[in-house]
Short mmCIF file of C-alpha atoms in Angstrom, two decimals:
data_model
loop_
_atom_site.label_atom_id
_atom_site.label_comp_id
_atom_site.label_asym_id
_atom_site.label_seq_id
_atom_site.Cartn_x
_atom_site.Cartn_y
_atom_site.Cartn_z
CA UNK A 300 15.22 18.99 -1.59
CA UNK A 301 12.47 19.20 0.99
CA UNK A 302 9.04 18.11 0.87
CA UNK A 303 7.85 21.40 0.59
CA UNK A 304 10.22 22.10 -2.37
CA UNK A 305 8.74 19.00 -4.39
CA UNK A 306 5.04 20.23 -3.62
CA UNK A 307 5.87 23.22 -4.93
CA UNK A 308 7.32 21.54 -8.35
CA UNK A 309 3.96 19.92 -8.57
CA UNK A 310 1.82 22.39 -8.10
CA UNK A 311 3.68 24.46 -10.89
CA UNK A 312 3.47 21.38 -13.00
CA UNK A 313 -0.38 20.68 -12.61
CA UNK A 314 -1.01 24.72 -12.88
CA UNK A 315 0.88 24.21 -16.15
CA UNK A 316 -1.08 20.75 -17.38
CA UNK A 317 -4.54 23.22 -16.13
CA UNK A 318 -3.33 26.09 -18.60
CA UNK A 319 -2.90 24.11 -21.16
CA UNK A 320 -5.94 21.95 -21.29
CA UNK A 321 -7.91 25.48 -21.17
CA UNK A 322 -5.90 26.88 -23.99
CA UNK A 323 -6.73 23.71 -25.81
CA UNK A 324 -10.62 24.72 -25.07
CA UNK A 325 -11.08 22.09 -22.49
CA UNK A 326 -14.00 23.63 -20.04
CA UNK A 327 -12.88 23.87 -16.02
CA UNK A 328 -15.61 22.20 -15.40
CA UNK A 329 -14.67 19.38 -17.59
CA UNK A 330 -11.13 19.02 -15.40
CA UNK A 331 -11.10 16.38 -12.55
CA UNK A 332 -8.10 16.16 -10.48
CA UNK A 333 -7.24 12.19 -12.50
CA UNK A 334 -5.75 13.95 -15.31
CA UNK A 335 -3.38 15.31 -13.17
CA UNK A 336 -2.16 12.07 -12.49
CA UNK A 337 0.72 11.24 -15.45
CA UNK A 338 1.86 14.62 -15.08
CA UNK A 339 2.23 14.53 -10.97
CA UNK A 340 3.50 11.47 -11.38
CA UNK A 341 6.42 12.15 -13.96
CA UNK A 342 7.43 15.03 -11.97
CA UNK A 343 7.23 12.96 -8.43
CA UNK A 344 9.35 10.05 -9.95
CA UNK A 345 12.49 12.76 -10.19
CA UNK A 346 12.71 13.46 -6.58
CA UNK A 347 11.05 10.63 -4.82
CA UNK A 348 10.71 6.71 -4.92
CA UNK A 349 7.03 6.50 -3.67
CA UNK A 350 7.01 2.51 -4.52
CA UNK A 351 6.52 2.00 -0.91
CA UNK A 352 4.86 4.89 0.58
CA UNK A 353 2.67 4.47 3.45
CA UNK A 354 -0.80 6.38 4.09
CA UNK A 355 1.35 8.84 6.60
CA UNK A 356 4.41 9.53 3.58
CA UNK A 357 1.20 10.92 1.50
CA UNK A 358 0.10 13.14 4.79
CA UNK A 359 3.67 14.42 4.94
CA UNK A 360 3.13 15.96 1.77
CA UNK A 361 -0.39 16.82 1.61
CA UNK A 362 1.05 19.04 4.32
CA UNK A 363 4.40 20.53 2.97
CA UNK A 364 2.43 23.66 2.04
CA UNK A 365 4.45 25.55 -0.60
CA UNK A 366 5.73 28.82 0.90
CA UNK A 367 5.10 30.62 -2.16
CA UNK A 368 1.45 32.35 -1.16
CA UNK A 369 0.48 32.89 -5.08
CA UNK A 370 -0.08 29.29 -5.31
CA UNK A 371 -1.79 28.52 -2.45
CA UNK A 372 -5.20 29.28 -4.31
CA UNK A 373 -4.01 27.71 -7.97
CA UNK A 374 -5.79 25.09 -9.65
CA UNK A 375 -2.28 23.33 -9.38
CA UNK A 376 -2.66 23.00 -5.44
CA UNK A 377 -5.92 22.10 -5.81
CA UNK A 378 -4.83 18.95 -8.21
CA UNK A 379 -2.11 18.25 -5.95
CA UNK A 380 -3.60 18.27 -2.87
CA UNK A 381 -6.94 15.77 -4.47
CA UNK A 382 -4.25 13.59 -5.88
CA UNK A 383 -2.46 13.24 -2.43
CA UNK A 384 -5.53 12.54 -0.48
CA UNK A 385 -6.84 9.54 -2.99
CA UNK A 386 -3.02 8.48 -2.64
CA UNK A 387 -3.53 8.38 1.00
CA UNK A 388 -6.56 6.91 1.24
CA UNK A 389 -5.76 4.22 -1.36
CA UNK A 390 -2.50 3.55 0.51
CA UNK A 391 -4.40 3.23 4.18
CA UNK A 392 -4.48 -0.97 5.44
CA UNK A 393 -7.94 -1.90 4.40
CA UNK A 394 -9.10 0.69 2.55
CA UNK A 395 -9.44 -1.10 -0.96
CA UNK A 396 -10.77 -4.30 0.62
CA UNK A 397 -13.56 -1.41 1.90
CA UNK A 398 -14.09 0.15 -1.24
CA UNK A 399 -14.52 -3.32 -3.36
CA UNK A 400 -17.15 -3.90 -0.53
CA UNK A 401 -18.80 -0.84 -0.66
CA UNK A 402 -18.68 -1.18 -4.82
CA UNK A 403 -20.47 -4.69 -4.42
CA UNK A 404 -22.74 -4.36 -1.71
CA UNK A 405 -23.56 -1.01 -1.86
CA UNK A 406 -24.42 1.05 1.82
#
């Protein structure tokens, strides 16, 4: 399966987990990209091992754009695509040494 292929599983996924938090009366507004997380993650564990992804395995799929054009503009890519970039950035050398510094000392 490509990369693209598993993007696409996990945008239909998070489009699902959006749907149903609205038809439980959750307001959009209300929905952050986090509680996309067990669901993206649950899906990601049956095609990929990401224990030891690197800041560039997280850009490779940030970028496998779906080919399917009806989801570019879903609130599923948009959960997928915020949960990949905080995966890369989290996964970058330094970055959570930077952001305990920036947490403490502010600037």
């Amino acid at each position: 399966m490509t990369l693209s292929e598993i993007r696409q599983k996990l945008v239909l996924t998070c489009q699902a987990e959006y749907d149903r938090k609205i038809e439980c009366g959750i307001h959009p507004y209300a929905i952050a990209s986090y509680h996309f997380n067990n669901v993206f993650d649950t899906e990601l564990e049956k095609h990929i091992d990401v224990s030891n992804w690197k800041a560039g395995d997280w850009r490779k799929l940030m970028n496998a754009l779906p080919d399917d054009p009806d989801a570019s503009n879903s609130k599923g890519q948009w959960a997928v695509g915020a949960i990949c970039n905080s995966a890369q950035a989290w996964a970058t050398p330094g970055f959570a040494e930077a952001y305990r510094y920036h947490s403490i000392h502010g600037g």
